Amino acid sequence: MQAFEAAARHQSFSKAADELHQTHGAISKKVNELEASLGVELFRRVNQRLVLTEAGAEYAHRIRINLEQIRQDTRQLVSNHERTTLRVAVGVTFGSQWLVPRLSRFHEHHPGLQVRLMGRDQATYFNDLNFDIAIHFDRAPLPGLASKVLLADDEVCLVASPALAARCAGGDIAAMPWIHTRDLPAAWSAWSESAAQGRDEHGRRDIGDHYFDFFVMAIRAAVSGLGVALLPRVLVEQELATGQLVRIGDYAVVNAQKAYLMFPEQKREWAPLAAFAAWMEEEMARYRSAALPSA
């Protein structure tokens, strides 16, 4: 079929032979065998020229589409074989806010290594081990996995949109709407104790606090001016740099949740994992150097 399609496209056995690196006779023989097996005449010779029959032209058009798909599938197969895929399980917020903006630097140095990010926001989602490496924030590493600490001294800081921060400068933060996050349930209690400003939750419901399961939602809420938020600095690095969020005062506490790089023990010596782990450590060191100059 490939010989017939090339001959049909060029209207010449000789040009088809050149394209497919075969002889004129080989192409002619294959086309003759195809006609014999189909019982249909595909070419006619008219004044020493090769001309497709009506049936041949229709058949050439149809198989050309399928042959092109086969070529694409073959190229994809070869590409996938040459390209290693590293499956990285990561929290959606950290992945989108911190990791993805830095991935281009990884690909510059490892063009043959494809990184597939898989969103994981709860420890229970790591149980299936359907990943090669994981980045997880918690007080301790998950059992059953080898781990390295990537970040142990990040800050939880008080942030708000510039407009809301201006109001806080001359007012009481306790009177502002607060943004609460599932993974830092005690953050505002700690702030209240530190600032010696308790707040009667039952008597202040009219303030309109906001509660979010995912940090990315809390970040967007803070940027939108819905309230004041206590958030890990590593997750709002971009917003602070661009001025979408500003810090309020100098309040900061060390985040009790450390960032762990975790992986199944049997993959410890796997070269793609080692390359990604080394790169993550370099990037995290770069972040700490910029974000925590006193550390």
CSV table of C-alpha atoms in Angstrom, one decimal:
chain,number,residue,atom,x,y,z
A,1,MET,CA,0.0,0.0,0.0
A,2,GLN,CA,2.9,2.3,0.7
A,3,ALA,CA,4.3,1.7,-2.7
A,4,PHE,CA,0.9,2.3,-4.3
A,5,GLU,CA,0.3,5.5,-2.4
A,6,ALA,CA,3.7,6.9,-3.3
A,7,ALA,CA,3.2,5.9,-7.0
A,8,ALA,CA,-0.3,7.5,-7.0
A,9,ARG,CA,1.0,10.7,-5.5
A,10,HIS,CA,3.9,11.0,-8.0
A,11,GLN,CA,2.0,9.4,-10.9
A,12,SER,CA,5.3,7.6,-11.4
A,13,PHE,CA,6.9,4.3,-10.4
A,14,SER,CA,10.4,5.8,-10.7
A,15,LYS,CA,9.7,8.8,-8.4
A,16,ALA,CA,8.0,6.5,-5.9
A,17,ALA,CA,11.0,4.2,-6.0
A,18,ASP,CA,13.4,7.1,-5.3
A,19,GLU,CA,11.2,8.3,-2.4
A,20,LEU,CA,11.1,4.8,-0.8
A,21,HIS,CA,14.7,3.9,-1.7
A,22,GLN,CA,13.6,0.9,-3.8
A,23,THR,CA,13.9,0.0,-7.5
A,24,HIS,CA,11.4,0.8,-10.2
A,25,GLY,CA,10.8,-2.9,-10.6
A,26,ALA,CA,10.1,-3.5,-7.0
A,27,ILE,CA,7.5,-0.7,-6.9
A,28,SER,CA,5.9,-2.0,-10.1
A,29,LYS,CA,5.8,-5.5,-8.7
A,30,LYS,CA,4.2,-4.4,-5.4
A,31,VAL,CA,1.5,-2.4,-7.2
A,32,ASN,CA,0.8,-5.3,-9.6
A,33,GLU,CA,0.4,-7.7,-6.6
A,34,LEU,CA,-1.9,-5.2,-4.9
A,35,GLU,CA,-4.1,-5.0,-8.0
A,36,ALA,CA,-4.2,-8.8,-8.2
A,37,SER,CA,-5.2,-9.2,-4.6
A,38,LEU,CA,-7.9,-6.6,-4.9
A,39,GLY,CA,-9.1,-7.6,-8.3
A,40,VAL,CA,-9.3,-4.0,-9.3
A,41,GLU,CA,-7.2,-2.0,-11.8
A,42,LEU,CA,-5.6,0.9,-10.1
A,43,PHE,CA,-3.4,2.4,-12.9
A,44,ARG,CA,-3.6,2.6,-16.7
A,45,ARG,CA,-0.7,3.6,-19.0
A,46,VAL,CA,-1.8,6.3,-21.4
A,47,ASN,CA,0.8,7.5,-23.9
A,48,GLN,CA,3.7,6.2,-21.8
A,49,ARG,CA,2.2,8.0,-18.7
A,50,LEU,CA,1.0,6.4,-15.6
A,51,VAL,CA,-2.6,7.4,-14.9
A,52,LEU,CA,-4.8,6.5,-11.9
A,53,THR,CA,-8.1,4.9,-12.6
A,54,GLU,CA,-11.2,6.3,-10.9
A,55,ALA,CA,-11.1,3.5,-8.4
A,56,GLY,CA,-7.3,3.9,-7.9
A,57,ALA,CA,-7.7,7.7,-7.2
A,58,GLU,CA,-10.4,7.1,-4.6
A,59,TYR,CA,-8.4,4.3,-3.0
A,60,ALA,CA,-5.2,6.4,-2.9
A,61,HIS,CA,-7.1,9.2,-1.1
A,62,ARG,CA,-8.5,6.9,1.5
A,63,ILE,CA,-5.4,5.0,2.4
A,64,ARG,CA,-3.3,8.2,2.4
A,65,ILE,CA,-5.2,9.3,5.5
A,66,ASN,CA,-4.6,6.0,7.2
A,67,LEU,CA,-0.9,5.8,6.2
A,68,GLU,CA,-0.3,9.3,7.6
A,69,GLN,CA,-1.9,8.3,10.9
A,70,ILE,CA,0.3,5.2,11.0
A,71,ARG,CA,3.4,7.5,10.4
A,72,GLN,CA,2.3,9.8,13.3
A,73,ASP,CA,1.6,6.8,15.6
A,74,THR,CA,5.1,5.4,14.8
A,75,ARG,CA,6.8,8.7,15.4
A,76,GLN,CA,5.0,9.0,18.7
A,77,LEU,CA,6.0,5.5,19.7
A,78,VAL,CA,9.6,6.1,19.0
A,79,SER,CA,9.5,9.5,20.7
A,80,ASN,CA,7.9,8.0,23.8
A,81,HIS,CA,10.5,5.2,23.9
A,82,GLU,CA,13.4,7.7,23.7
A,83,ARG,CA,11.7,10.1,26.3
A,84,THR,CA,11.4,9.0,29.9
A,85,THR,CA,8.3,10.1,31.8
A,86,LEU,CA,8.7,11.0,35.5
A,87,ARG,CA,5.4,11.0,37.4
A,88,VAL,CA,5.4,13.7,40.1
A,89,ALA,CA,2.6,13.8,42.7
A,90,VAL,CA,2.2,17.3,44.1
A,91,GLY,CA,-0.3,19.5,45.9
A,92,VAL,CA,-2.3,21.5,43.4
A,93,THR,CA,-1.5,24.9,44.9
A,94,PHE,CA,2.3,24.2,45.3
A,95,GLY,CA,2.4,22.7,41.8
A,96,SER,CA,0.7,25.7,40.1
A,97,GLN,CA,2.1,28.5,42.3
A,98,TRP,CA,5.7,27.4,42.7
A,99,LEU,CA,6.7,24.3,40.7
A,100,VAL,CA,5.2,24.9,37.3
A,101,PRO,CA,6.8,28.4,36.8
A,102,ARG,CA,10.2,26.9,37.4
A,103,LEU,CA,9.8,23.7,35.3
A,104,SER,CA,11.3,25.4,32.2
A,105,ARG,CA,14.7,25.5,33.9
A,106,PHE,CA,14.5,21.7,34.6
A,107,HIS,CA,13.6,21.0,30.9
A,108,GLU,CA,16.5,23.1,29.7
A,109,HIS,CA,19.0,20.7,31.5
A,110,HIS,CA,17.0,17.5,31.0
A,111,PRO,CA,15.2,17.8,27.6
A,112,GLY,CA,14.8,14.0,27.3
A,113,LEU,CA,12.9,13.8,30.6
A,114,GLN,CA,9.2,14.4,30.6
A,115,VAL,CA,7.6,15.5,33.8
A,116,ARG,CA,3.9,14.5,34.4
A,117,LEU,CA,2.4,16.4,37.3
A,118,MET,CA,-0.4,14.6,39.2
A,119,GLY,CA,-2.4,16.7,41.7
A,120,ARG,CA,-2.5,15.3,45.2
A,121,ASP,CA,-3.8,17.3,48.2
A,122,GLN,CA,-4.4,14.7,50.8
A,123,ALA,CA,-2.0,12.2,52.3
A,124,THR,CA,-4.4,9.3,51.6
A,125,TYR,CA,-4.0,9.9,47.9
A,126,PHE,CA,-0.4,8.8,48.1
A,127,ASN,CA,-1.3,5.2,49.2
A,128,ASP,CA,-1.6,3.8,45.6
A,129,LEU,CA,2.1,4.7,44.9
A,130,ASN,CA,1.1,5.5,41.3
A,131,PHE,CA,4.0,8.0,41.1
A,132,ASP,CA,7.8,8.1,41.0
A,133,ILE,CA,8.3,11.0,43.3
A,134,ALA,CA,6.1,13.2,45.5
A,135,ILE,CA,6.2,16.6,47.1
A,136,HIS,CA,4.2,16.8,50.2
A,137,PHE,CA,3.7,19.3,53.0
A,138,ASP,CA,3.2,17.8,56.5
A,139,ARG,CA,4.6,17.8,60.0
A,140,ALA,CA,6.3,14.4,59.3
A,141,PRO,CA,7.1,12.3,56.2
A,142,LEU,CA,4.5,9.7,55.2
A,143,PRO,CA,5.3,6.2,56.4
A,144,GLY,CA,6.6,3.6,53.9
A,145,LEU,CA,8.4,6.2,51.7
A,146,ALA,CA,11.9,7.4,51.6
A,147,SER,CA,12.1,11.1,52.0
A,148,LYS,CA,14.2,14.3,52.0
A,149,VAL,CA,13.4,17.6,53.6
A,150,LEU,CA,13.2,20.3,51.0
A,151,LEU,CA,12.0,23.2,53.2
A,152,ALA,CA,11.8,23.3,57.0
A,153,ASP,CA,11.8,27.0,57.9
A,154,ASP,CA,9.3,28.7,55.6
A,155,GLU,CA,7.2,31.5,57.1
A,156,VAL,CA,3.5,31.8,57.5
A,157,CYS,CA,2.8,35.5,57.1
A,158,LEU,CA,-0.1,37.9,57.2
A,159,VAL,CA,-1.1,39.2,53.8
A,160,ALA,CA,-3.9,41.1,52.0
A,161,SER,CA,-4.6,42.9,48.9
A,162,PRO,CA,-3.0,46.4,48.7
A,163,ALA,CA,-6.4,48.1,49.2
A,164,LEU,CA,-7.3,46.0,52.2
A,165,ALA,CA,-3.8,46.3,53.7
A,166,ALA,CA,-4.1,50.1,53.6
A,167,ARG,CA,-7.2,49.8,55.7
A,168,CYS,CA,-5.4,47.5,58.1
A,169,ALA,CA,-2.7,50.1,58.6
A,170,GLY,CA,-5.0,52.4,60.4
A,171,GLY,CA,-7.4,49.9,61.9
A,172,ASP,CA,-7.8,46.7,63.8
A,173,ILE,CA,-6.9,43.4,62.0
A,174,ALA,CA,-9.2,41.6,64.3
A,175,ALA,CA,-12.1,43.7,62.9
A,176,MET,CA,-11.3,42.6,59.3
A,177,PRO,CA,-12.7,39.5,57.6
A,178,TRP,CA,-10.3,36.6,58.0
A,179,ILE,CA,-9.5,34.0,55.4
A,180,HIS,CA,-9.2,30.5,56.9
A,181,THR,CA,-7.5,27.5,55.3
A,182,ARG,CA,-8.1,23.8,56.0
A,183,ASP,CA,-4.4,22.9,56.3
A,184,LEU,CA,-3.6,25.7,58.8
A,185,PRO,CA,-6.6,25.5,61.1
A,186,ALA,CA,-4.8,27.0,64.1
A,187,ALA,CA,-3.1,29.9,62.3
A,188,TRP,CA,-5.4,32.6,63.4
A,189,SER,CA,-5.5,31.4,67.0
A,190,ALA,CA,-1.7,31.6,67.0
A,191,TRP,CA,-1.8,35.1,65.6
A,192,SER,CA,-4.4,36.2,68.2
A,193,GLU,CA,-2.2,34.9,71.0
A,194,SER,CA,0.9,36.6,69.6
A,195,ALA,CA,-0.8,39.9,69.0
A,196,ALA,CA,-2.8,39.7,72.2
A,197,GLN,CA,-5.9,40.4,70.3
A,198,GLY,CA,-8.5,37.7,70.9
A,199,ARG,CA,-11.7,37.8,69.0
A,200,ASP,CA,-15.1,36.6,70.1
A,201,GLU,CA,-16.1,34.4,67.1
A,202,HIS,CA,-19.7,34.0,68.2
A,203,GLY,CA,-20.1,37.8,68.6
A,204,ARG,CA,-18.4,38.7,65.4
A,205,ARG,CA,-20.1,36.6,62.8
A,206,ASP,CA,-21.2,39.7,61.0
A,207,ILE,CA,-17.6,40.3,59.9
A,208,GLY,CA,-18.0,37.5,57.3
A,209,ASP,CA,-15.0,35.3,57.5
A,210,HIS,CA,-14.2,32.9,54.6
A,211,TYR,CA,-13.2,29.3,54.8
A,212,PHE,CA,-11.4,27.3,52.0
A,213,ASP,CA,-10.2,23.8,51.6
A,214,PHE,CA,-7.5,24.6,49.1
A,215,PHE,CA,-4.7,27.2,49.5
A,216,VAL,CA,-5.1,28.3,45.9
A,217,MET,CA,-8.7,29.3,46.7
A,218,ALA,CA,-7.6,31.2,49.7
A,219,ILE,CA,-4.9,33.0,47.7
A,220,ARG,CA,-7.3,34.1,45.1
A,221,ALA,CA,-9.7,35.3,47.8
A,222,ALA,CA,-7.0,37.4,49.4
A,223,VAL,CA,-5.9,38.8,46.0
A,224,SER,CA,-9.6,39.7,45.4
A,225,GLY,CA,-9.7,41.6,48.7
A,226,LEU,CA,-12.1,39.3,50.5
A,227,GLY,CA,-10.1,39.4,53.7
A,228,VAL,CA,-6.8,39.1,55.5
A,229,ALA,CA,-5.0,35.8,55.2
A,230,LEU,CA,-2.3,33.8,57.0
A,231,LEU,CA,-0.5,31.9,54.2
A,232,PRO,CA,2.8,30.1,53.7
A,233,ARG,CA,5.2,32.5,51.9
A,234,VAL,CA,6.3,29.8,49.5
A,235,LEU,CA,2.8,29.7,48.1
A,236,VAL,CA,2.4,33.5,47.6
A,237,GLU,CA,5.9,34.3,46.3
A,238,GLN,CA,4.5,35.4,42.9
A,239,GLU,CA,1.7,37.5,44.4
A,240,LEU,CA,4.1,39.3,46.7
A,241,ALA,CA,6.6,39.9,44.0
A,242,THR,CA,4.0,41.4,41.6
A,243,GLY,CA,2.2,43.4,44.4
A,244,GLN,CA,-1.0,41.6,44.1
A,245,LEU,CA,-0.6,40.8,47.8
A,246,VAL,CA,1.4,42.7,50.5
A,247,ARG,CA,2.5,41.7,53.9
A,248,ILE,CA,0.9,43.4,56.9
A,249,GLY,CA,3.3,44.2,59.6
A,250,ASP,CA,6.2,41.9,60.5
A,251,TYR,CA,4.2,39.0,61.9
A,252,ALA,CA,5.6,35.7,60.8
A,253,VAL,CA,5.9,32.2,62.3
A,254,VAL,CA,7.7,29.2,61.0
A,255,ASN,CA,5.4,26.9,59.2
A,256,ALA,CA,5.0,23.7,61.2
A,257,GLN,CA,4.5,21.8,57.9
A,258,LYS,CA,7.7,21.0,56.2
A,259,ALA,CA,8.1,20.3,52.5
A,260,TYR,CA,9.2,16.7,51.9
A,261,LEU,CA,10.4,15.1,48.7
A,262,MET,CA,9.3,11.5,49.0
A,263,PHE,CA,9.7,8.4,46.8
A,264,PRO,CA,9.4,4.6,46.9
A,265,GLU,CA,12.6,3.1,48.3
A,266,GLN,CA,13.1,0.9,45.2
A,267,LYS,CA,13.4,4.0,43.0
A,268,ARG,CA,16.1,5.7,45.1
A,269,GLU,CA,18.9,5.0,42.6
A,270,TRP,CA,16.8,5.6,39.4
A,271,ALA,CA,18.6,8.3,37.4
A,272,PRO,CA,15.6,10.4,36.4
A,273,LEU,CA,14.4,10.6,40.0
A,274,ALA,CA,17.9,11.5,41.2
A,275,ALA,CA,18.0,14.3,38.5
A,276,PHE,CA,14.7,15.7,39.5
A,277,ALA,CA,15.5,15.5,43.3
A,278,ALA,CA,18.8,17.3,42.8
A,279,TRP,CA,17.1,20.0,40.7
A,280,MET,CA,14.4,20.5,43.3
A,281,GLU,CA,17.0,20.9,46.1
A,282,GLU,CA,18.8,23.5,44.0
A,283,GLU,CA,15.6,25.4,43.3
A,284,MET,CA,14.5,25.3,46.9
A,285,ALA,CA,17.9,26.6,48.0
A,286,ARG,CA,17.5,29.4,45.5
A,287,TYR,CA,14.1,30.3,46.9
A,288,ARG,CA,15.3,30.2,50.5
A,289,SER,CA,18.2,32.4,49.6
A,290,ALA,CA,15.8,35.1,48.2
A,291,ALA,CA,12.9,34.6,50.6
A,292,LEU,CA,14.8,34.0,53.8
A,293,PRO,CA,18.1,35.9,53.7
A,294,SER,CA,18.6,35.6,57.4
A,295,ALA,CA,18.2,31.8,57.5
